[in-house]
Amino acid sequence: MLTGTIINALAVLTGSMAGLLLKWLAAHFSSKLPAGSAALGQRLQNIIMNGVALCVLYIGISGALKGNNTLIAILSMVAGAIIGELLNLDRRMQALGDWVQKKTARFSQGEGGASVSEGFVTASQIGRAHV
């Protein structure tokens, strides 16, 4: 069964909703924060993202070292990259993300933030990496 895929999709949706909620809260309460808090928030966000990236890197390396079929994993990555390039999957995923962006434009909060298209492509790539 696709238990891992379902759990991954639910985790991505939950994280997306939490991010949207935090962004909404920050927008509504930013006027009550002292000056300089925006820079602190950006630094904190960068620190958290770097920490999460290190954890993901650790999980990937430890999983690769445990596996007996490391060569198969490497060959699968190479074959996947070649097939993805031949089918131009990056452009197609970007086009699909742009379509989602157009359909959800009314939820956008202006310029400067990450677009729905970028988030969709990133979530799709994360989802494929964990399958």
GROMACS .gro file of N, CA, C and O in nm:
model
  524
    1MET      N    1   0.084  -0.118   0.000
    1MET     CA    2   0.000   0.000   0.000
    1MET      C    3   0.088   0.124   0.000
    1MET      O    4   0.206   0.119   0.028
    2LEU      N    5   0.031   0.236  -0.029
    2LEU     CA    6   0.105   0.362  -0.041
    2LEU      C    7   0.105   0.440   0.090
    2LEU      O    8   0.087   0.561   0.092
    3THR      N    9   0.130   0.374   0.200
    3THR     CA   10   0.124   0.439   0.331
    3THR      C   11   0.224   0.553   0.341
    3THR      O   12   0.190   0.662   0.388
    4GLY      N   13   0.347   0.531   0.298
    4GLY     CA   14   0.450   0.635   0.304
    4GLY      C   15   0.413   0.757   0.222
    4GLY      O   16   0.434   0.871   0.264
    5THR      N   17   0.359   0.735   0.102
    5THR     CA   18   0.319   0.845   0.015
    5THR      C   19   0.205   0.925   0.078
    5THR      O   20   0.205   1.048   0.075
    6ILE      N   21   0.109   0.854   0.136
    6ILE     CA   22  -0.004   0.921   0.200
    6ILE      C   23   0.043   1.003   0.320
    6ILE      O   24   0.004   1.119   0.337
    7ILE      N   25   0.130   0.945   0.402
    7ILE     CA   26   0.182   1.016   0.518
    7ILE      C   27   0.262   1.138   0.473
    7ILE      O   28   0.252   1.247   0.531
    8ASN      N   29   0.341   1.123   0.367
    8ASN     CA   30   0.421   1.234   0.315
    8ASN      C   31   0.330   1.346   0.265
    8ASN      O   32   0.354   1.464   0.294
    9ALA      N   33   0.226   1.310   0.191
    9ALA     CA   34   0.133   1.411   0.140
    9ALA      C   35   0.064   1.485   0.255
    9ALA      O   36   0.050   1.607   0.252
   10LEU      N   37   0.022   1.411   0.357
   10LEU     CA   38  -0.041   1.474   0.473
   10LEU      C   39   0.056   1.565   0.546
   10LEU      O   40   0.018   1.673   0.593
   11ALA      N   41   0.182   1.523   0.555
   11ALA     CA   42   0.283   1.606   0.622
   11ALA      C   43   0.307   1.735   0.544
   11ALA      O   44   0.320   1.843   0.603
   12VAL      N   45   0.313   1.727   0.411
   12VAL     CA   46   0.331   1.846   0.329
   12VAL      C   47   0.212   1.939   0.344
   12VAL      O   48   0.228   2.061   0.360
   13LEU      N   49   0.091   1.885   0.342
   13LEU     CA   50  -0.028   1.968   0.358
   13LEU      C   51  -0.032   2.033   0.496
   13LEU      O   52  -0.063   2.151   0.510
   14THR      N   53   0.001   1.957   0.599
   14THR     CA   54   0.001   2.010   0.735
   14THR      C   55   0.106   2.121   0.749
   14THR      O   56   0.077   2.227   0.806
   15GLY      N   57   0.224   2.098   0.696
   15GLY     CA   58   0.329   2.200   0.701
   15GLY      C   59   0.291   2.324   0.623
   15GLY      O   60   0.318   2.437   0.666
   16SER      N   61   0.226   2.307   0.509
   16SER     CA   62   0.182   2.421   0.429
   16SER      C   63   0.079   2.503   0.504
   16SER      O   64   0.085   2.626   0.506
   17MET      N   65  -0.016   2.434   0.565
   17MET     CA   66  -0.119   2.505   0.642
   17MET      C   67  -0.058   2.578   0.762
   17MET      O   68  -0.096   2.692   0.791
   18ALA      N   69   0.038   2.514   0.829
   18ALA     CA   70   0.103   2.579   0.942
   18ALA      C   71   0.180   2.703   0.895
   18ALA      O   72   0.176   2.808   0.961
   19GLY      N   73   0.248   2.693   0.782
   19GLY     CA   74   0.320   2.807   0.726
   19GLY      C   75   0.227   2.922   0.689
   19GLY      O   76   0.256   3.038   0.716
   20LEU      N   77   0.114   2.889   0.627
   20LEU     CA   78   0.017   2.992   0.592
   20LEU      C   79  -0.041   3.058   0.717
   20LEU      O   80  -0.059   3.181   0.722
   21LEU      N   81  -0.068   2.979   0.819
   21LEU     CA   82  -0.120   3.034   0.945
   21LEU      C   83  -0.018   3.127   1.010
   21LEU      O   84  -0.051   3.238   1.053
   22LEU      N   85   0.108   3.084   1.014
   22LEU     CA   86   0.212   3.168   1.073
   22LEU      C   87   0.234   3.296   0.993
   22LEU      O   88   0.255   3.403   1.050
   23LYS      N   89   0.225   3.286   0.860
   23LYS     CA   90   0.240   3.405   0.777
   23LYS      C   91   0.126   3.502   0.802
   23LYS      O   92   0.146   3.623   0.812
   24TRP      N   93   0.005   3.449   0.815
   24TRP     CA   94  -0.111   3.532   0.843
   24TRP      C   95  -0.098   3.599   0.979
   24TRP      O   96  -0.124   3.718   0.994
   25LEU      N   97  -0.056   3.522   1.080
   25LEU     CA   98  -0.038   3.578   1.214
   25LEU      C   99   0.069   3.687   1.214
   25LEU      O  100   0.052   3.792   1.278
   26ALA      N  101   0.179   3.663   1.143
   26ALA     CA  102   0.287   3.761   1.137
   26ALA      C  103   0.240   3.890   1.069
   26ALA      O  104   0.274   4.000   1.113
   27ALA      N  105   0.159   3.877   0.965
   27ALA     CA  106   0.110   3.995   0.894
   27ALA      C  107   0.016   4.077   0.983
   27ALA      O  108   0.017   4.200   0.981
   28HIS      N  109  -0.065   4.010   1.061
   28HIS     CA  110  -0.164   4.080   1.142
   28HIS      C  111  -0.106   4.136   1.272
   28HIS      O  112  -0.158   4.232   1.327
   29PHE      N  113   0.002   4.078   1.322
   29PHE     CA  114   0.058   4.125   1.448
   29PHE      C  115   0.191   4.198   1.431
   29PHE      O  116   0.253   4.235   1.529
   30SER      N  117   0.236   4.217   1.307
   30SER     CA  118   0.366   4.281   1.285
   30SER      C  119   0.366   4.426   1.328
   30SER      O  120   0.470   4.479   1.368
   31SER      N  121   0.252   4.493   1.324
   31SER     CA  122   0.247   4.633   1.364
   31SER      C  123   0.268   4.649   1.515
   31SER      O  124   0.305   4.755   1.562
   32LYS      N  125   0.244   4.543   1.591
   32LYS     CA  126   0.257   4.550   1.737
   32LYS      C  127   0.396   4.509   1.785
   32LYS      O  128   0.426   4.518   1.903
   33LEU      N  129   0.481   4.463   1.694
   33LEU     CA  130   0.615   4.419   1.731
   33LEU      C  131   0.711   4.538   1.734
   33LEU      O  132   0.694   4.634   1.659
   34PRO      N  133   0.814   4.532   1.816
   34PRO     CA  134   0.912   4.642   1.819
   34PRO      C  135   0.992   4.650   1.689
   34PRO      O  136   1.000   4.553   1.613
   35ALA      N  137   1.052   4.766   1.666
   35ALA     CA  138   1.132   4.786   1.545
   35ALA      C  139   1.248   4.687   1.542
   35ALA      O  140   1.307   4.656   1.644
   36GLY      N  141   1.281   4.637   1.424
   36GLY     CA  142   1.390   4.542   1.409
   36GLY      C  143   1.347   4.397   1.420
   36GLY      O  144   1.426   4.307   1.399
   37SER      N  145   1.222   4.373   1.452
   37SER     CA  146   1.175   4.235   1.467
   37SER      C  147   1.169   4.161   1.334
   37SER      O  148   1.183   4.040   1.329
   38ALA      N  149   1.147   4.235   1.225
   38ALA     CA  150   1.141   4.170   1.093
   38ALA      C  151   1.274   4.105   1.059
   38ALA      O  152   1.280   3.993   1.010
   39ALA      N  153   1.384   4.178   1.087
   39ALA     CA  154   1.517   4.122   1.060
   39ALA      C  155   1.543   4.001   1.148
   39ALA      O  156   1.600   3.901   1.103
   40LEU      N  157   1.500   4.006   1.273
   40LEU     CA  158   1.515   3.893   1.363
   40LEU      C  159   1.436   3.773   1.313
   40LEU      O  160   1.485   3.660   1.313
   41GLY      N  161   1.314   3.797   1.266
   41GLY     CA  162   1.231   3.689   1.212
   41GLY      C  163   1.295   3.624   1.091
   41GLY      O  164   1.291   3.502   1.076
   42GLN      N  165   1.353   3.704   1.003
   42GLN     CA  166   1.419   3.649   0.884
   42GLN      C  167   1.541   3.567   0.922
   42GLN      O  168   1.564   3.460   0.868
   43ARG      N  169   1.619   3.615   1.018
   43ARG     CA  170   1.736   3.539   1.063
   43ARG      C  171   1.693   3.408   1.128
   43ARG      O  172   1.755   3.304   1.106
   44LEU      N  173   1.590   3.413   1.209
   44LEU     CA  174   1.540   3.293   1.273
   44LEU      C  175   1.491   3.192   1.170
   44LEU      O  176   1.517   3.072   1.181
   45GLN      N  177   1.422   3.241   1.068
   45GLN     CA  178   1.374   3.153   0.961
   45GLN      C  179   1.492   3.086   0.890
   45GLN      O  180   1.489   2.966   0.863
   46ASN      N  181   1.598   3.162   0.862
   46ASN     CA  182   1.716   3.106   0.796
   46ASN      C  183   1.784   3.001   0.884
   46ASN      O  184   1.825   2.896   0.834
   47ILE      N  185   1.792   3.027   1.013
   47ILE     CA  186   1.854   2.931   1.105
   47ILE      C  187   1.775   2.802   1.109
   47ILE      O  188   1.831   2.692   1.103
   48ILE      N  189   1.642   2.812   1.117
   48ILE     CA  190   1.557   2.692   1.122
   48ILE      C  191   1.569   2.613   0.992
   48ILE      O  192   1.583   2.490   0.995
   49MET      N  193   1.567   2.682   0.878
   49MET     CA  194   1.577   2.612   0.749
   49MET      C  195   1.712   2.543   0.735
   49MET      O  196   1.719   2.431   0.685
   50ASN      N  197   1.818   2.606   0.781
   50ASN     CA  198   1.950   2.543   0.775
   50ASN      C  199   1.956   2.421   0.866
   50ASN      O  200   2.015   2.318   0.830
   51GLY      N  201   1.896   2.429   0.984
   51GLY     CA  202   1.891   2.314   1.074
   51GLY      C  203   1.815   2.198   1.015
   51GLY      O  204   1.858   2.082   1.023
   52VAL      N  205   1.700   2.227   0.954
   52VAL     CA  206   1.620   2.122   0.891
   52VAL      C  207   1.698   2.060   0.774
   52VAL      O  208   1.697   1.938   0.756
   53ALA      N  209   1.766   2.144   0.697
   53ALA     CA  210   1.845   2.093   0.584
   53ALA      C  211   1.955   1.999   0.633
   53ALA      O  212   1.980   1.894   0.572
   54LEU      N  213   2.020   2.034   0.744
   54LEU     CA  214   2.123   1.946   0.799
   54LEU      C  215   2.064   1.813   0.845
   54LEU      O  216   2.124   1.707   0.827
   55CYS      N  217   1.945   1.818   0.905
   55CYS     CA  218   1.880   1.693   0.949
   55CYS      C  219   1.847   1.604   0.830
   55CYS      O  220   1.868   1.483   0.835
   56VAL      N  221   1.795   1.664   0.723
   56VAL     CA  222   1.762   1.587   0.603
   56VAL      C  223   1.888   1.526   0.544
   56VAL      O  224   1.890   1.409   0.502
   57LEU      N  225   1.996   1.604   0.541
   57LEU     CA  226   2.123   1.553   0.491
   57LEU      C  227   2.172   1.436   0.574
   57LEU      O  228   2.216   1.333   0.522
   58TYR      N  229   2.163   1.448   0.706
   58TYR     CA  230   2.203   1.340   0.796
   58TYR      C  231   2.120   1.214   0.772
   58TYR      O  232   2.175   1.104   0.763
   59ILE      N  233   1.989   1.230   0.760
   59ILE     CA  234   1.901   1.115   0.736
   59ILE      C  235   1.937   1.047   0.604
   59ILE      O  236   1.945   0.924   0.595
   60GLY      N  237   1.962   1.127   0.501
   60GLY     CA  238   1.998   1.070   0.371
   60GLY      C  239   2.130   0.995   0.374
   60GLY      O  240   2.142   0.884   0.321
   61ILE      N  241   2.229   1.053   0.437
   61ILE     CA  242   2.361   0.988   0.443
   61ILE      C  243   2.355   0.862   0.528
   61ILE      O  244   2.409   0.757   0.489
   62SER      N  245   2.288   0.869   0.644
   62SER     CA  246   2.282   0.750   0.729
   62SER      C  247   2.203   0.638   0.661
   62SER      O  248   2.237   0.520   0.674
   63GLY      N  249   2.097   0.674   0.587
   63GLY     CA  250   2.021   0.573   0.514
   63GLY      C  251   2.103   0.509   0.403
   63GLY      O  252   2.097   0.389   0.381
   64ALA      N  253   2.185   0.591   0.336
   64ALA     CA  254   2.268   0.538   0.229
   64ALA      C  255   2.376   0.446   0.284
   64ALA      O  256   2.412   0.346   0.222
   65LEU      N  257   2.430   0.480   0.401
   65LEU     CA  258   2.536   0.397   0.458
   65LEU      C  259   2.481   0.265   0.511
   65LEU      O  260   2.553   0.165   0.514
   66LYS      N  261   2.355   0.262   0.553
   66LYS     CA  262   2.295   0.138   0.603
   66LYS      C  263   2.263   0.041   0.490
   66LYS      O  264   2.265  -0.079   0.508
   67GLY      N  265   2.230   0.099   0.375
   67GLY     CA  266   2.184   0.016   0.264
   67GLY      C  267   2.292  -0.073   0.206
   67GLY      O  268   2.409  -0.037   0.200
   68ASN      N  269   2.250  -0.191   0.165
   68ASN     CA  270   2.343  -0.285   0.101
   68ASN      C  271   2.350  -0.261  -0.049
   68ASN      O  272   2.441  -0.310  -0.114
   69ASN      N  273   2.254  -0.189  -0.102
   69ASN     CA  274   2.245  -0.169  -0.247
   69ASN      C  275   2.272  -0.024  -0.284
   69ASN      O  276   2.195   0.039  -0.354
   70THR      N  277   2.383   0.029  -0.238
   70THR     CA  278   2.417   0.168  -0.266
   70THR      C  279   2.435   0.192  -0.415
   70THR      O  280   2.394   0.294  -0.468
   71LEU      N  281   2.493   0.096  -0.485
   71LEU     CA  282   2.514   0.110  -0.628
   71LEU      C  283   2.380   0.121  -0.701
   71LEU      O  284   2.366   0.201  -0.794
   72ILE      N  285   2.282   0.043  -0.658
   72ILE     CA  286   2.149   0.051  -0.720
   72ILE      C  287   2.088   0.188  -0.697
   72ILE      O  288   2.028   0.246  -0.787
   73ALA      N  289   2.106   0.244  -0.578
   73ALA     CA  290   2.053   0.378  -0.549
   73ALA      C  291   2.119   0.483  -0.638
   73ALA      O  292   2.052   0.571  -0.693
   74ILE      N  293   2.249   0.472  -0.657
   74ILE     CA  294   2.321   0.568  -0.741
   74ILE      C  295   2.277   0.555  -0.886
   74ILE      O  296   2.248   0.656  -0.953
   75LEU      N  297   2.269   0.433  -0.936
   75LEU     CA  298   2.225   0.412  -1.075
   75LEU      C  299   2.081   0.457  -1.095
   75LEU      O  300   2.047   0.512  -1.201
   76SER      N  301   1.997   0.439  -0.995
   76SER     CA  302   1.858   0.485  -1.003
   76SER      C  303   1.850   0.637  -1.012
   76SER      O  304   1.770   0.692  -1.089
   77MET      N  305   1.934   0.705  -0.934
   77MET     CA  306   1.937   0.851  -0.939
   77MET      C  307   1.983   0.899  -1.077
   77MET      O  308   1.927   0.992  -1.133
   78VAL      N  309   2.086   0.836  -1.131
   78VAL     CA  310   2.137   0.875  -1.263
   78VAL      C  311   2.031   0.849  -1.370
   78VAL      O  312   2.003   0.935  -1.454
   79ALA      N  313   1.968   0.732  -1.365
   79ALA     CA  314   1.864   0.699  -1.464
   79ALA      C  315   1.746   0.795  -1.450
   79ALA      O  316   1.691   0.842  -1.551
   80GLY      N  317   1.707   0.827  -1.329
   80GLY     CA  318   1.597   0.920  -1.308
   80GLY      C  319   1.628   1.059  -1.360
   80GLY      O  320   1.543   1.126  -1.419
   81ALA      N  321   1.752   1.104  -1.341
   81ALA     CA  322   1.793   1.236  -1.391
   81ALA      C  323   1.790   1.238  -1.544
   81ALA      O  324   1.741   1.335  -1.604
   82ILE      N  325   1.839   1.132  -1.606
   82ILE     CA  326   1.840   1.126  -1.753
   82ILE      C  327   1.698   1.123  -1.807
   82ILE      O  328   1.663   1.198  -1.900
   83ILE      N  329   1.613   1.039  -1.751
   83ILE     CA  330   1.474   1.030  -1.797
   83ILE      C  331   1.401   1.162  -1.775
   83ILE      O  332   1.326   1.209  -1.862
   84GLY      N  333   1.424   1.224  -1.659
   84GLY     CA  334   1.360   1.353  -1.630
   84GLY      C  335   1.400   1.460  -1.729
   84GLY      O  336   1.317   1.541  -1.772
   85GLU      N  337   1.527   1.462  -1.769
   85GLU     CA  338   1.572   1.559  -1.867
   85GLU      C  339   1.516   1.530  -2.005
   85GLU      O  340   1.477   1.620  -2.077
   86LEU      N  341   1.514   1.402  -2.044
   86LEU     CA  342   1.461   1.367  -2.176
   86LEU      C  343   1.313   1.401  -2.189
   86LEU      O  344   1.267   1.443  -2.295
   87LEU      N  345   1.238   1.383  -2.081
   87LEU     CA  346   1.095   1.415  -2.082
   87LEU      C  347   1.066   1.560  -2.046
   87LEU      O  348   0.951   1.602  -2.049
   88ASN      N  349   1.171   1.636  -2.013
   88ASN     CA  350   1.160   1.776  -1.975
   88ASN      C  351   1.059   1.795  -1.861
   88ASN      O  352   0.971   1.881  -1.866
   89LEU      N  353   1.073   1.712  -1.759
   89LEU     CA  354   0.978   1.714  -1.648
   89LEU      C  355   0.983   1.844  -1.568
   89LEU      O  356   0.880   1.888  -1.517
   90ASP      N  357   1.099   1.907  -1.561
   90ASP     CA  358   1.110   2.033  -1.486
   90ASP      C  359   1.020   2.140  -1.548
   90ASP      O  360   0.947   2.209  -1.479
   91ARG      N  361   1.026   2.153  -1.681
   91ARG     CA  362   0.942   2.252  -1.749
   91ARG      C  363   0.795   2.219  -1.732
   91ARG      O  364   0.712   2.307  -1.707
   92ARG      N  365   0.761   2.092  -1.741
   92ARG     CA  366   0.621   2.051  -1.726
   92ARG      C  367   0.569   2.076  -1.584
   92ARG      O  368   0.456   2.121  -1.566
   93MET      N  369   0.651   2.048  -1.484
   93MET     CA  370   0.611   2.075  -1.346
   93MET      C  371   0.597   2.225  -1.323
   93MET      O  372   0.506   2.270  -1.253
   94GLN      N  373   0.687   2.304  -1.382
   94GLN     CA  374   0.677   2.449  -1.369
   94GLN      C  375   0.549   2.500  -1.436
   94GLN      O  376   0.481   2.586  -1.382
   95ALA      N  377   0.515   2.446  -1.553
   95ALA     CA  378   0.392   2.486  -1.621
   95ALA      C  379   0.270   2.450  -1.538
   95ALA      O  380   0.175   2.528  -1.527
   96LEU      N  381   0.271   2.331  -1.478
   96LEU     CA  382   0.160   2.291  -1.392
   96LEU      C  383   0.152   2.382  -1.270
   96LEU      O  384   0.043   2.425  -1.231
   97GLY      N  385   0.266   2.417  -1.213
   97GLY     CA  386   0.269   2.510  -1.100
   97GLY      C  387   0.219   2.648  -1.138
   97GLY      O  388   0.146   2.712  -1.061
   98ASP      N  389   0.254   2.695  -1.258
   98ASP     CA  390   0.203   2.824  -1.305
   98ASP      C  391   0.052   2.821  -1.322
   98ASP      O  392  -0.018   2.918  -1.292
   99TRP      N  393   0.000   2.708  -1.370
   99TRP     CA  394  -0.145   2.692  -1.385
   99TRP      C  395  -0.213   2.699  -1.247
   99TRP      O  396  -0.314   2.766  -1.231
  100VAL      N  397  -0.153   2.630  -1.149
  100VAL     CA  398  -0.207   2.636  -1.013
  100VAL      C  399  -0.200   2.778  -0.960
  100VAL      O  400  -0.293   2.826  -0.894
  101GLN      N  401  -0.091   2.851  -0.990
  101GLN     CA  402  -0.077   2.990  -0.948
  101GLN      C  403  -0.190   3.076  -1.005
  101GLN      O  404  -0.247   3.158  -0.933
  102LYS      N  405  -0.222   3.058  -1.132
  102LYS     CA  406  -0.331   3.136  -1.193
  102LYS      C  407  -0.464   3.105  -1.127
  102LYS      O  408  -0.545   3.194  -1.105
  103LYS      N  409  -0.485   2.978  -1.095
  103LYS     CA  410  -0.612   2.938  -1.035
  103LYS      C  411  -0.626   2.986  -0.891
  103LYS      O  412  -0.736   3.000  -0.841
  104THR      N  413  -0.513   3.009  -0.824
  104THR     CA  414  -0.516   3.050  -0.683
  104THR      C  415  -0.468   3.193  -0.664
  104THR      O  416  -0.431   3.232  -0.554
  105ALA      N  417  -0.469   3.274  -0.770
  105ALA     CA  418  -0.417   3.411  -0.764
  105ALA      C  419  -0.493   3.496  -0.661
  105ALA      O  420  -0.436   3.585  -0.601
  106ARG      N  421  -0.618   3.467  -0.637
  106ARG     CA  422  -0.696   3.548  -0.544
  106ARG      C  423  -0.647   3.532  -0.400
  106ARG      O  424  -0.675   3.614  -0.314
  107PHE      N  425  -0.572   3.422  -0.370
  107PHE     CA  426  -0.520   3.401  -0.237
  107PHE      C  427  -0.382   3.464  -0.217
  107PHE      O  428  -0.329   3.462  -0.107
  108SER      N  429  -0.324   3.517  -0.323
  108SER     CA  430  -0.189   3.574  -0.317
  108SER      C  431  -0.191   3.702  -0.236
  108SER      O  432  -0.286   3.778  -0.240
  109GLN      N  433  -0.082   3.728  -0.163
  109GLN     CA  434  -0.073   3.848  -0.081
  109GLN      C  435   0.026   3.947  -0.141
  109GLN      O  436   0.097   4.016  -0.070
  110GLY      N  437   0.034   3.955  -0.270
  110GLY     CA  438   0.118   4.055  -0.334
  110GLY      C  439   0.255   4.002  -0.372
  110GLY      O  440   0.283   3.884  -0.366
  111GLU      N  441   0.341   4.096  -0.411
  111GLU     CA  442   0.475   4.062  -0.458
  111GLU      C  443   0.569   4.037  -0.341
  111GLU      O  444   0.545   4.079  -0.230
  112GLY      N  445   0.680   3.972  -0.369
  112GLY     CA  446   0.784   3.956  -0.269
  112GLY      C  447   0.787   3.821  -0.202
  112GLY      O  448   0.890   3.776  -0.158
  113GLY      N  449   0.675   3.754  -0.190
  113GLY     CA  450   0.671   3.625  -0.124
  113GLY      C  451   0.686   3.513  -0.225
  113GLY      O  452   0.687   3.534  -0.345
  114ALA      N  453   0.700   3.394  -0.174
  114ALA     CA  454   0.709   3.277  -0.261
  114ALA      C  455   0.573   3.256  -0.329
  114ALA      O  456   0.469   3.273  -0.267
  115SER      N  457   0.576   3.220  -0.455
  115SER     CA  458   0.451   3.199  -0.526
  115SER      C  459   0.400   3.056  -0.502
  115SER      O  460   0.473   2.968  -0.458
  116VAL      N  461   0.273   3.039  -0.531
  116VAL     CA  462   0.214   2.906  -0.520
  116VAL      C  463   0.285   2.811  -0.615
  116VAL      O  464   0.308   2.695  -0.584
  117SER      N  465   0.323   2.862  -0.731
  117SER     CA  466   0.393   2.781  -0.830
  117SER      C  467   0.524   2.728  -0.775
  117SER      O  468   0.555   2.609  -0.786
  118GLU      N  469   0.603   2.814  -0.712
  118GLU     CA  470   0.730   2.771  -0.654
  118GLU      C  471   0.708   2.670  -0.542
  118GLU      O  472   0.779   2.571  -0.531
  119GLY      N  473   0.609   2.696  -0.459
  119GLY     CA  474   0.577   2.604  -0.350
  119GLY      C  475   0.532   2.469  -0.401
  119GLY      O  476   0.568   2.364  -0.347
  120PHE      N  477   0.451   2.470  -0.507
  120PHE     CA  478   0.402   2.346  -0.566
  120PHE      C  479   0.516   2.263  -0.621
  120PHE      O  480   0.525   2.142  -0.597
  121VAL      N  481   0.606   2.327  -0.695
  121VAL     CA  482   0.719   2.255  -0.754
  121VAL      C  483   0.809   2.201  -0.644
  121VAL      O  484   0.852   2.085  -0.648
  122THR      N  485   0.836   2.281  -0.542
  122THR     CA  486   0.921   2.236  -0.430
  122THR      C  487   0.857   2.118  -0.358
  122THR      O  488   0.924   2.018  -0.330
  123ALA      N  489   0.728   2.128  -0.328
  123ALA     CA  490   0.658   2.019  -0.259
  123ALA      C  491   0.657   1.892  -0.344
  123ALA      O  492   0.672   1.781  -0.292
  124SER      N  493   0.643   1.907  -0.475
  124SER     CA  494   0.644   1.791  -0.564
  124SER      C  495   0.781   1.723  -0.563
  124SER      O  496   0.791   1.601  -0.562
  125GLN      N  497   0.886   1.804  -0.562
  125GLN     CA  498   1.021   1.747  -0.561
  125GLN      C  499   1.050   1.680  -0.428
  125GLN      O  500   1.111   1.574  -0.424
  126ILE      N  501   1.005   1.739  -0.318
  126ILE     CA  502   1.023   1.678  -0.187
  126ILE      C  503   0.947   1.547  -0.180
  126ILE      O  504   0.997   1.447  -0.133
  127GLY      N  505   0.825   1.548  -0.234
  127GLY     CA  506   0.743   1.427  -0.232
  127GLY      C  507   0.807   1.315  -0.311
  127GLY      O  508   0.808   1.199  -0.270
  128ARG      N  509   0.866   1.349  -0.424
  128ARG     CA  510   0.933   1.246  -0.506
  128ARG      C  511   1.058   1.195  -0.439
  128ARG      O  512   1.096   1.081  -0.454
  129ALA      N  513   1.126   1.282  -0.364
  129ALA     CA  514   1.250   1.240  -0.299
  129ALA      C  515   1.226   1.141  -0.187
  129ALA      O  516   1.312   1.061  -0.156
  130HIS      N  517   1.108   1.144  -0.126
  130HIS     CA  518   1.079   1.055  -0.014
  130HIS      C  519   1.006   0.929  -0.054
  130HIS      O  520   0.982   0.845   0.030
  131VAL      N  521   0.968   0.918  -0.178
  131VAL     CA  522   0.893   0.799  -0.221
  131VAL      C  523   0.985   0.681  -0.232
  131VAL      O  524   1.095   0.685  -0.265
   0.00000   0.00000   0.00000
